[in-house]
PDB file of C-alpha atoms in Angstrom:
ATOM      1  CA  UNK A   1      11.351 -19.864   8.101  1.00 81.00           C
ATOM      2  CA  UNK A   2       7.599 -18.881   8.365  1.00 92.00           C
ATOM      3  CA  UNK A   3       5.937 -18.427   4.847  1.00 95.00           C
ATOM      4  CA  UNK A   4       3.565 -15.821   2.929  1.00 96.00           C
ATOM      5  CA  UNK A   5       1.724 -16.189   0.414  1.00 97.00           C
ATOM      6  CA  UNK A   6       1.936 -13.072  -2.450  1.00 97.00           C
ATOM      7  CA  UNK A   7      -0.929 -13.159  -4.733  1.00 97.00           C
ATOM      8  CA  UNK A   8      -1.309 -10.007  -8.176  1.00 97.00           C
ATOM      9  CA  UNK A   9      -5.001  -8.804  -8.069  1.00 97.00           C
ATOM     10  CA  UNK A  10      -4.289  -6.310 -10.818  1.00 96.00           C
ATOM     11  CA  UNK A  11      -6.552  -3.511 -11.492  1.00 97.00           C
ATOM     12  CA  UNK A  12      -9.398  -3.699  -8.743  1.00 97.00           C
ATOM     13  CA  UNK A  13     -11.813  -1.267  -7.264  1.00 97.00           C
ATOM     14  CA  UNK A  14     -10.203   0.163  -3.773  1.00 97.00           C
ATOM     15  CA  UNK A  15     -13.868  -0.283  -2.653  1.00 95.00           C
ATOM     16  CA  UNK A  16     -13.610  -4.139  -3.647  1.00 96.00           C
ATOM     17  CA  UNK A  17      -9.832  -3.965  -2.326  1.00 96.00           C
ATOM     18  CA  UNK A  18     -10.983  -3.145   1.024  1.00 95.00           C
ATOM     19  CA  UNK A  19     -14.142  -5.355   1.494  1.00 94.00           C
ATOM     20  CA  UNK A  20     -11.758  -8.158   0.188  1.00 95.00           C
ATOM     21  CA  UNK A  21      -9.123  -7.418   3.308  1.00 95.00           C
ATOM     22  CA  UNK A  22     -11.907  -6.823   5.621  1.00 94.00           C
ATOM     23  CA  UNK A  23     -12.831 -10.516   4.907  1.00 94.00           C
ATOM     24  CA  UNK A  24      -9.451 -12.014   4.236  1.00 96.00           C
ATOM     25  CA  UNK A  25      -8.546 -10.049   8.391  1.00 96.00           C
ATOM     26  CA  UNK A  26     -11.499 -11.909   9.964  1.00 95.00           C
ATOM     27  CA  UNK A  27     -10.378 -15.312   7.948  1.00 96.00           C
ATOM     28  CA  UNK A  28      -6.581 -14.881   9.062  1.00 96.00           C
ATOM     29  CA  UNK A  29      -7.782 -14.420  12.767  1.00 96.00           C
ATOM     30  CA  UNK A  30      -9.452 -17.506  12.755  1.00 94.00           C
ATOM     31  CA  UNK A  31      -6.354 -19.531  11.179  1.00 95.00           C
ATOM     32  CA  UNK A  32      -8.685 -19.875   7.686  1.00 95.00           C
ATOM     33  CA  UNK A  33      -6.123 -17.867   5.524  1.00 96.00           C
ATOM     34  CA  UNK A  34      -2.688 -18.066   5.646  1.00 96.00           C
ATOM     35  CA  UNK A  35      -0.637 -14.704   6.007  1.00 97.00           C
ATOM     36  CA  UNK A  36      -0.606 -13.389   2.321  1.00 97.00           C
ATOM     37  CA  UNK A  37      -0.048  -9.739   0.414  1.00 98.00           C
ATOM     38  CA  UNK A  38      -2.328  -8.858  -2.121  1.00 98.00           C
ATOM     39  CA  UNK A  39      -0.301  -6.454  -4.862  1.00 98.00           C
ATOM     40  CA  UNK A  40      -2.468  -4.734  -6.855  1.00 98.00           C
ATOM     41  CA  UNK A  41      -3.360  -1.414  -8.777  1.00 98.00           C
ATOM     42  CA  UNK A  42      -6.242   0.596  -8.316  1.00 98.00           C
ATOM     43  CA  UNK A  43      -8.298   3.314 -10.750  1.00 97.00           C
ATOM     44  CA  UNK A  44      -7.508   6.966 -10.130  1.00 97.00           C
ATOM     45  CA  UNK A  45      -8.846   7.279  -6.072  1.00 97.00           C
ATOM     46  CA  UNK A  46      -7.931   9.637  -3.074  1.00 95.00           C
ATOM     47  CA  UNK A  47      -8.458   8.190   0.383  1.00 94.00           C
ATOM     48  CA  UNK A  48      -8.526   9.983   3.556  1.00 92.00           C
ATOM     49  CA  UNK A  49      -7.013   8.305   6.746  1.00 88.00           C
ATOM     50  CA  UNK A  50      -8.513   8.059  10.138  1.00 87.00           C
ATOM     51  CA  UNK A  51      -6.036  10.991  11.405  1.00 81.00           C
ATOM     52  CA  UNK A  52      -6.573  13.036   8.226  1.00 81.00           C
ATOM     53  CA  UNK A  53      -7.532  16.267   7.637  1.00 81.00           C
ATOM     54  CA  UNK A  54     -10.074  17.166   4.548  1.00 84.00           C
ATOM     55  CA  UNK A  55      -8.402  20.352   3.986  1.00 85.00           C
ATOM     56  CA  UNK A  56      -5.459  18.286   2.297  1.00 86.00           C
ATOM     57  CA  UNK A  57      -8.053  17.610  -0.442  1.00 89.00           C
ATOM     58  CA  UNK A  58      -7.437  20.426  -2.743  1.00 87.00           C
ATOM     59  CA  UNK A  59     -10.693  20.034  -5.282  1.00 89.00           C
ATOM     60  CA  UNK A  60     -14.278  20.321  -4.444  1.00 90.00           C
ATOM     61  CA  UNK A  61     -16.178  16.349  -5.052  1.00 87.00           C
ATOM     62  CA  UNK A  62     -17.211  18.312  -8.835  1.00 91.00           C
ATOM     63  CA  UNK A  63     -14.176  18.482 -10.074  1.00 88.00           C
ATOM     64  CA  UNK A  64     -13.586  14.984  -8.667  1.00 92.00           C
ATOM     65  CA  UNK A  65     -15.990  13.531 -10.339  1.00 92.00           C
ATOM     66  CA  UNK A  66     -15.096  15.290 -13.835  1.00 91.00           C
ATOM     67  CA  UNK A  67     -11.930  13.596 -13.584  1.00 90.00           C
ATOM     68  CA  UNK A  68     -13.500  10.123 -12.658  1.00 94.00           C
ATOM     69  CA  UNK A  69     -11.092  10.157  -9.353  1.00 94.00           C
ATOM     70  CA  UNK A  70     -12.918   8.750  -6.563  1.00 95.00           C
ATOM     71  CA  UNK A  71     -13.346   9.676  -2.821  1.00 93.00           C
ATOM     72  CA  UNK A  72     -13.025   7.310   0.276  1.00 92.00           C
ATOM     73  CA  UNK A  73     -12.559   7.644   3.552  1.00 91.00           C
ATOM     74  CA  UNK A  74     -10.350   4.656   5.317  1.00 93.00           C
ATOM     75  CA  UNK A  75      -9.645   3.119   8.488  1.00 90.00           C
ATOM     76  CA  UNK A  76      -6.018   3.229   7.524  1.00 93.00           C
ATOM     77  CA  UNK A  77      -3.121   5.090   9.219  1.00 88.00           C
ATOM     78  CA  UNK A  78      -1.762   8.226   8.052  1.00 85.00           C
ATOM     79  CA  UNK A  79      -3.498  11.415   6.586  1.00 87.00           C
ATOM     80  CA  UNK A  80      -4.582  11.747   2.563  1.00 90.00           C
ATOM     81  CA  UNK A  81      -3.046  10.194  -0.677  1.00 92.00           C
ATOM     82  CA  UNK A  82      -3.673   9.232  -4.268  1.00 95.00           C
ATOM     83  CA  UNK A  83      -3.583   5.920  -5.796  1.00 97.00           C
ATOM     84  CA  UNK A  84      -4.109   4.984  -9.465  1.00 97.00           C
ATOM     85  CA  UNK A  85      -2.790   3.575 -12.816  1.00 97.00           C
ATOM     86  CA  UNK A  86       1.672   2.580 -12.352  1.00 97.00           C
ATOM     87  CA  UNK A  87       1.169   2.711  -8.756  1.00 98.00           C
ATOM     88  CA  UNK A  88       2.047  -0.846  -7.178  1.00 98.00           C
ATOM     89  CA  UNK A  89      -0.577  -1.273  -4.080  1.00 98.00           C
ATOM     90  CA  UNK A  90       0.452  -3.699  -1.397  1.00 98.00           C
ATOM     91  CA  UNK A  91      -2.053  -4.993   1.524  1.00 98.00           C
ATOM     92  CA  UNK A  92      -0.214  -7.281   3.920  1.00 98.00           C
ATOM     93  CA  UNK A  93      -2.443  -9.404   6.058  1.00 98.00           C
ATOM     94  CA  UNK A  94       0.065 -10.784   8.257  1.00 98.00           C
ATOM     95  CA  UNK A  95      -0.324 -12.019  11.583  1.00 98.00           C
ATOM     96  CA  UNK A  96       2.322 -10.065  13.738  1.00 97.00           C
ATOM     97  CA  UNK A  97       1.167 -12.611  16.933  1.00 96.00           C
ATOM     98  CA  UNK A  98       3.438 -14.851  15.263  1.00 93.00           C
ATOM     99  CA  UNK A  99       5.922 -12.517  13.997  1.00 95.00           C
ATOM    100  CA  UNK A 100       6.685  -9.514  16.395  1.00 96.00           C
ATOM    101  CA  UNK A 101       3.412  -7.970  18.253  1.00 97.00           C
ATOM    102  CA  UNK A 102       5.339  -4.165  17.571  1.00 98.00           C
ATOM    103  CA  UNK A 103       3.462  -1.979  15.315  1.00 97.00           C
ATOM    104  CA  UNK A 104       6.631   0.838  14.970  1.00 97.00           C
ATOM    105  CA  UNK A 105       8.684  -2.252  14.247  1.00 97.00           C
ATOM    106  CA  UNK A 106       6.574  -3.258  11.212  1.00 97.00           C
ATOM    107  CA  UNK A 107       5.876  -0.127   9.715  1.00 97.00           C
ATOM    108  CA  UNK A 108       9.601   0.377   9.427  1.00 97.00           C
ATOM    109  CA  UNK A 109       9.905  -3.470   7.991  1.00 97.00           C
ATOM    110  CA  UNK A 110       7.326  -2.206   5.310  1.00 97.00           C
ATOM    111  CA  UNK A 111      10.102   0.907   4.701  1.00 98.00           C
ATOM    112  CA  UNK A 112      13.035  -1.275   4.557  1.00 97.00           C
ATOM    113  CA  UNK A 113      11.523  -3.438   2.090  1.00 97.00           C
ATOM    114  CA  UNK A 114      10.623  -0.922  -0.095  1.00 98.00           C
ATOM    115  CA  UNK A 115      14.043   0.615   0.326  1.00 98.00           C
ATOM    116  CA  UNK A 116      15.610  -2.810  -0.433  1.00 97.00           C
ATOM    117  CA  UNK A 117      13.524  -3.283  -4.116  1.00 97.00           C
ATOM    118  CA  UNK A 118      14.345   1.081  -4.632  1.00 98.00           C
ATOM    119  CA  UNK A 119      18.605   0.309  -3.764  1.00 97.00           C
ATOM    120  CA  UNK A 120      17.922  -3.170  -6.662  1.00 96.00           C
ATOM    121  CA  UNK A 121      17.013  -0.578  -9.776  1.00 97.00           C
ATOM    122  CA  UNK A 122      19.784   1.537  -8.406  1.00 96.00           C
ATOM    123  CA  UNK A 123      18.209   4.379  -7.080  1.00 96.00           C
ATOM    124  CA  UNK A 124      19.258   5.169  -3.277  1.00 96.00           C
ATOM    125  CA  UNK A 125      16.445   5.243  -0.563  1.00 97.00           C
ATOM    126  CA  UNK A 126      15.818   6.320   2.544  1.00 96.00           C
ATOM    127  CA  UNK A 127      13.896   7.138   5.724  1.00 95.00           C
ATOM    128  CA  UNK A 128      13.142  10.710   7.047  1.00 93.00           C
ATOM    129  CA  UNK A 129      12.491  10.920  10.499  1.00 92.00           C
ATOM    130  CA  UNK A 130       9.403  11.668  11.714  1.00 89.00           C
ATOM    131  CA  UNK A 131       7.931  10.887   8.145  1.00 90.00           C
ATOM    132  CA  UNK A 132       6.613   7.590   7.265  1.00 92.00           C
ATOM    133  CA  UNK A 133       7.245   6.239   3.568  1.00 94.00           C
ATOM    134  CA  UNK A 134      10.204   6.207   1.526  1.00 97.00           C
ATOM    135  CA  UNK A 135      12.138   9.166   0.317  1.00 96.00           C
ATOM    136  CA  UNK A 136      14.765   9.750  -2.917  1.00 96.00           C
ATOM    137  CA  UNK A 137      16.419  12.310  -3.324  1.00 91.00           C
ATOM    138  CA  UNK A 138      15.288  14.928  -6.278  1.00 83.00           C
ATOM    139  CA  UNK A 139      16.028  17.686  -8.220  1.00 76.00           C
ATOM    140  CA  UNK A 140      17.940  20.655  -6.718  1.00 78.00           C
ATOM    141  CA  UNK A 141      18.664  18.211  -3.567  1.00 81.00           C
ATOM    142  CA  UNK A 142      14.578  18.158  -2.985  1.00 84.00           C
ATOM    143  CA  UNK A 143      13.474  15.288  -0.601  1.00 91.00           C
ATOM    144  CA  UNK A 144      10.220  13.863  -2.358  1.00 94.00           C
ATOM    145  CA  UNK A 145       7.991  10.511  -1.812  1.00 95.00           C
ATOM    146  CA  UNK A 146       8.680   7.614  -3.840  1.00 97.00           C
ATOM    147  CA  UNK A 147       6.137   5.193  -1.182  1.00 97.00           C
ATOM    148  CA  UNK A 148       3.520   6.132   1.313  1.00 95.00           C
ATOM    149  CA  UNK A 149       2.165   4.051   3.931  1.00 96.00           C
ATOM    150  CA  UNK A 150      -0.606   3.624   5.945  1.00 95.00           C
ATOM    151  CA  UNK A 151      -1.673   0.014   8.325  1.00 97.00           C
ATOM    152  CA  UNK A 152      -4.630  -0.903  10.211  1.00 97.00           C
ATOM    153  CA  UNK A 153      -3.881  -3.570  12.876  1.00 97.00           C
ATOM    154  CA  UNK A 154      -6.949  -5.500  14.736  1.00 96.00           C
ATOM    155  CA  UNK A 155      -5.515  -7.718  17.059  1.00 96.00           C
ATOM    156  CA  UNK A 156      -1.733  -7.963  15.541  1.00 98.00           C
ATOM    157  CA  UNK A 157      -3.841  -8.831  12.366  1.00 98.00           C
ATOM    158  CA  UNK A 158      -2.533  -6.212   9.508  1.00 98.00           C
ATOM    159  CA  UNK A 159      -4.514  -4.738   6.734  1.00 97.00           C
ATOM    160  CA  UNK A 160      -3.589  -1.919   4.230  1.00 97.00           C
ATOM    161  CA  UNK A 161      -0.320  -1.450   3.954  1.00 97.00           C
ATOM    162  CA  UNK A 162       1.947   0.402   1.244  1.00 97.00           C
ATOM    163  CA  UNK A 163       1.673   2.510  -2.311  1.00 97.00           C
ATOM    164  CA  UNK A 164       4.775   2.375  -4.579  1.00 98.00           C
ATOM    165  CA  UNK A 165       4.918   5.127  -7.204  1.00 98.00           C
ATOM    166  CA  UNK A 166       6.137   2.717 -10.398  1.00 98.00           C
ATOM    167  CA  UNK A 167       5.090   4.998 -13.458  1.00 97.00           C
ATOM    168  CA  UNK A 168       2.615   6.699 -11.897  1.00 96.00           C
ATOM    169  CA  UNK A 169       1.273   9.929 -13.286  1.00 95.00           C
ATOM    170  CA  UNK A 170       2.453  12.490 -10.750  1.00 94.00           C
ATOM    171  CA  UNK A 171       0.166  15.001 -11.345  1.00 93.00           C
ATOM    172  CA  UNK A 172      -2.888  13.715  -9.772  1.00 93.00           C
ATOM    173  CA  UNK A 173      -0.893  14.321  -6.642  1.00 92.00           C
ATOM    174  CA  UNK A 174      -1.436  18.227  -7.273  1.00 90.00           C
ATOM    175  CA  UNK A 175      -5.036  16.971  -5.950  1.00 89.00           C
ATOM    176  CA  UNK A 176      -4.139  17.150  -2.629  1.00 85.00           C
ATOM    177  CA  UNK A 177      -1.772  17.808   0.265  1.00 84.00           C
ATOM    178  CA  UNK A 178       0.330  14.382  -0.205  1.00 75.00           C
ATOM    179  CA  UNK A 179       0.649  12.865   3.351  1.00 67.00           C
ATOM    180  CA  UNK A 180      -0.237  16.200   4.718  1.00 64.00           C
ATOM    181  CA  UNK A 181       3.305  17.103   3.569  1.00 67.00           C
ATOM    182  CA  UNK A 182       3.564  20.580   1.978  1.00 69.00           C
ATOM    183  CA  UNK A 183       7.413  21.108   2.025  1.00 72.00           C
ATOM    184  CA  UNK A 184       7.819  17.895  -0.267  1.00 79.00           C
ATOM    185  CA  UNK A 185       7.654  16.517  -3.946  1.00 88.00           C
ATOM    186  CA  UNK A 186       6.885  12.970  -5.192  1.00 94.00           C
ATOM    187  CA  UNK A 187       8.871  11.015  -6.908  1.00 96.00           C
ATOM    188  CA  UNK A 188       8.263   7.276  -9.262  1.00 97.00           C
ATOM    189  CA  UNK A 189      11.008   5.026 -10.189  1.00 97.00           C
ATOM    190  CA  UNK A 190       9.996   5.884 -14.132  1.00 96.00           C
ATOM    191  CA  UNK A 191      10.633   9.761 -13.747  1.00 95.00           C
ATOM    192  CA  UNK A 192      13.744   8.798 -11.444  1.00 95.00           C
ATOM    193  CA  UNK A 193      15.135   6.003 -14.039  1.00 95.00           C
ATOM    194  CA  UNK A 194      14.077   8.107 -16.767  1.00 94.00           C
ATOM    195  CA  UNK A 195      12.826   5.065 -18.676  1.00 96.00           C
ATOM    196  CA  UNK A 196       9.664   2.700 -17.879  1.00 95.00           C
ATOM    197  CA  UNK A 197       9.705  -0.248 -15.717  1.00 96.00           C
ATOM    198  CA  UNK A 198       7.785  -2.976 -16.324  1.00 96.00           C
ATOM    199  CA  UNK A 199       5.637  -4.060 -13.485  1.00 96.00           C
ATOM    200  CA  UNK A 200       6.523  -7.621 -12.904  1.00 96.00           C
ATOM    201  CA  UNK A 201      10.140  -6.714 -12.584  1.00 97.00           C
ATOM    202  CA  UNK A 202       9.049  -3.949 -10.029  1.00 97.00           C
ATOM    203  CA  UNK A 203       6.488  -6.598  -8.425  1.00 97.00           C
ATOM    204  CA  UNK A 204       9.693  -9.530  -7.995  1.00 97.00           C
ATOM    205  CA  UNK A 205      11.803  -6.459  -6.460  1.00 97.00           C
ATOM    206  CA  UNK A 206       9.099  -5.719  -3.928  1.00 97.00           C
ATOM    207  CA  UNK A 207       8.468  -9.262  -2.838  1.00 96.00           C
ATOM    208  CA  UNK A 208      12.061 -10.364  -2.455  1.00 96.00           C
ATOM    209  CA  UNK A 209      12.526  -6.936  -0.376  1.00 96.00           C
ATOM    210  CA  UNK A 210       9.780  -7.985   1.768  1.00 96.00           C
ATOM    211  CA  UNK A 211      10.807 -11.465   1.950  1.00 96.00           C
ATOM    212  CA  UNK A 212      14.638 -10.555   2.908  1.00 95.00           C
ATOM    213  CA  UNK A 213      13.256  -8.060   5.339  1.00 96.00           C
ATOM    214  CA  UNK A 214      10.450  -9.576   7.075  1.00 95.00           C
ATOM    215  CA  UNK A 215      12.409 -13.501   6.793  1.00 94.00           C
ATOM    216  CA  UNK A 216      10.065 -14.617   5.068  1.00 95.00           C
ATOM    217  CA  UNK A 217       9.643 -17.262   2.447  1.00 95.00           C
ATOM    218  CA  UNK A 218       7.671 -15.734  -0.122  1.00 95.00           C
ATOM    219  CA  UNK A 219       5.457 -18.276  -2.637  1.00 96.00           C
ATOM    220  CA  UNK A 220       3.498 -16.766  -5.250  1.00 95.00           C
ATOM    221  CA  UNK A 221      -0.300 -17.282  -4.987  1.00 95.00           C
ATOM    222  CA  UNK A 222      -3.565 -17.453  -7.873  1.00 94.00           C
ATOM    223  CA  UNK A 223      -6.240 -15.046  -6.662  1.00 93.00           C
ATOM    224  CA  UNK A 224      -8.533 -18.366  -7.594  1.00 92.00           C
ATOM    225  CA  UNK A 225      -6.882 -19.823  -4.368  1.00 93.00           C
ATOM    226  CA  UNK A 226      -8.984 -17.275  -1.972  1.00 94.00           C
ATOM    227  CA  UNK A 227     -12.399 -18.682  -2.398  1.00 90.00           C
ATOM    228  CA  UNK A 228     -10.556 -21.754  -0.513  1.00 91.00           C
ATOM    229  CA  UNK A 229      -9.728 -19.602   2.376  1.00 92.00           C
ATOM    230  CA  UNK A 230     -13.057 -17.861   2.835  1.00 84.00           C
ATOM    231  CA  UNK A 231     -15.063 -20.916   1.608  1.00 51.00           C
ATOM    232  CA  UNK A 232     -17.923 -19.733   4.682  1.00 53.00           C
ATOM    233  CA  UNK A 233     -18.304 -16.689   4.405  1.00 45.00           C
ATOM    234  CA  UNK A 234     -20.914 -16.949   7.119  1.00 49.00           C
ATOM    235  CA  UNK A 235     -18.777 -17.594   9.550  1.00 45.00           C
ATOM    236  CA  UNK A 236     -16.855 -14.502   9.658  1.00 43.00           C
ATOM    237  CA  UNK A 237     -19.906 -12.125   9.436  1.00 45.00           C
ATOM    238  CA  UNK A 238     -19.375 -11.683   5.779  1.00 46.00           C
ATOM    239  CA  UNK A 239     -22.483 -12.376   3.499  1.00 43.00           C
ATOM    240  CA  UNK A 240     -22.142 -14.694   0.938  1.00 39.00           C
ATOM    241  CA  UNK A 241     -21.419 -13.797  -2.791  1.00 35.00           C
TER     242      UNK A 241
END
């Protein structure tokens, strides 16, 4: 059974988040890093995919900035979402050479596995197709979003990856056009539950979901143990700290 690492960032920058894959992508190529998620949870922040449209951005970069969210634009997948505080962030940097060179086929891995932690509080999950993420099912029969996705691949190496609405305050989502979905609502597993989850229990769910899913062993990681596998920065273009 192949292994991944899983290693809990916390609360970082998506700025920092993204420099941090950009580096860890390069590393992986070269056989430096292992293949490894990074779970984490971002400040309030609306990024725009490369097929996205800026009219799903609702608020004009004032109002933005009034309410501290921030603005980037991403090489990502997928049209325009929110992350923030409750949201569980995961960036898979996984080298699919070794695993399955089939990008449809691991986007609906990343589904399944979010499915699988979803179906372990109890809460039934599912695909819509033609819509990437994972649906529930809401109020008055609603479908709404409970995870969005969006993957960059660079030579079967993956970066980005997956949101997971935990206790996530919803109503930064009235920001924009969620997905580029209009017909839909958005869900977390708090408002669903009706009762908070803690985040490690949510975190465990998610990584033995993607472990049964993808068949892989997962073994928990210290973010200390990354300066080992990008100890030259040089090498991969990146410059050093």
């Amino acid at each position: 059974m192949k292994s991944c690492r899983t290693i809990d960032l916390g609360k970082i920058a998506y700025g920092e988040a993204a420099a941090l894959q950009q580096c860890l992508v390069a590393a992986r190529k070269i056989g430096a890093a292992p293949d490894l998620v990074l779970f984490c949870e971002h400040p309030h922040v609306i990024t725009l995919g490369r097929n996205g449209k800026r009219e799903h951005l609702h608020v004009s970069d004032e109002l933005l900035r009034q309410e501290r969210v921030e603005f980037h634009h991403s090489n990502r997948g997928g049209d325009i979402t929110y992350h923030g505080p409750g949201q569980i962030v995961g960036y898979p940097i996984l080298d699919l050479n070794g695993i399955r060179r089939d990008v449809v086929w691991y986007v609906r891995q990343l589904e399944q596995s979010m499915i699988a932690a979803t179906s372990a509080f109890g809460i039934p999950a599912f695909r819509v197709p033609g819509r990437t993420g994972v649906w529930v099912e809401g109020a008055g029969g609603r479908q709404e979003k409970l995870a969005a996705i969006g993957v960059h691949i660079s030579r079967w190496v993956t970066s980005h990856g997956f949101a997971y609405n935990v206790s996530t305050d919803l109503r930064f989502f009235d920001l924009i056009t969620p997905c580029g979905i209009a017909d839909c609502g958005v869900a977390s597993l708090e408002k669903l539950l009706g009762s908070p989850v803690p985040r490690p229990e949510a975190l465990a769910r998610l990584s033995q979901g993607f472990s049964d899913t993808l068949g892989m062993e997962v073994l928990p990681a210290e973010p200390a143990e990354l300066s080992g596998w990008l100890a030259e920065p040089e090498s991969l273009g990146v410059p050093a700290a």
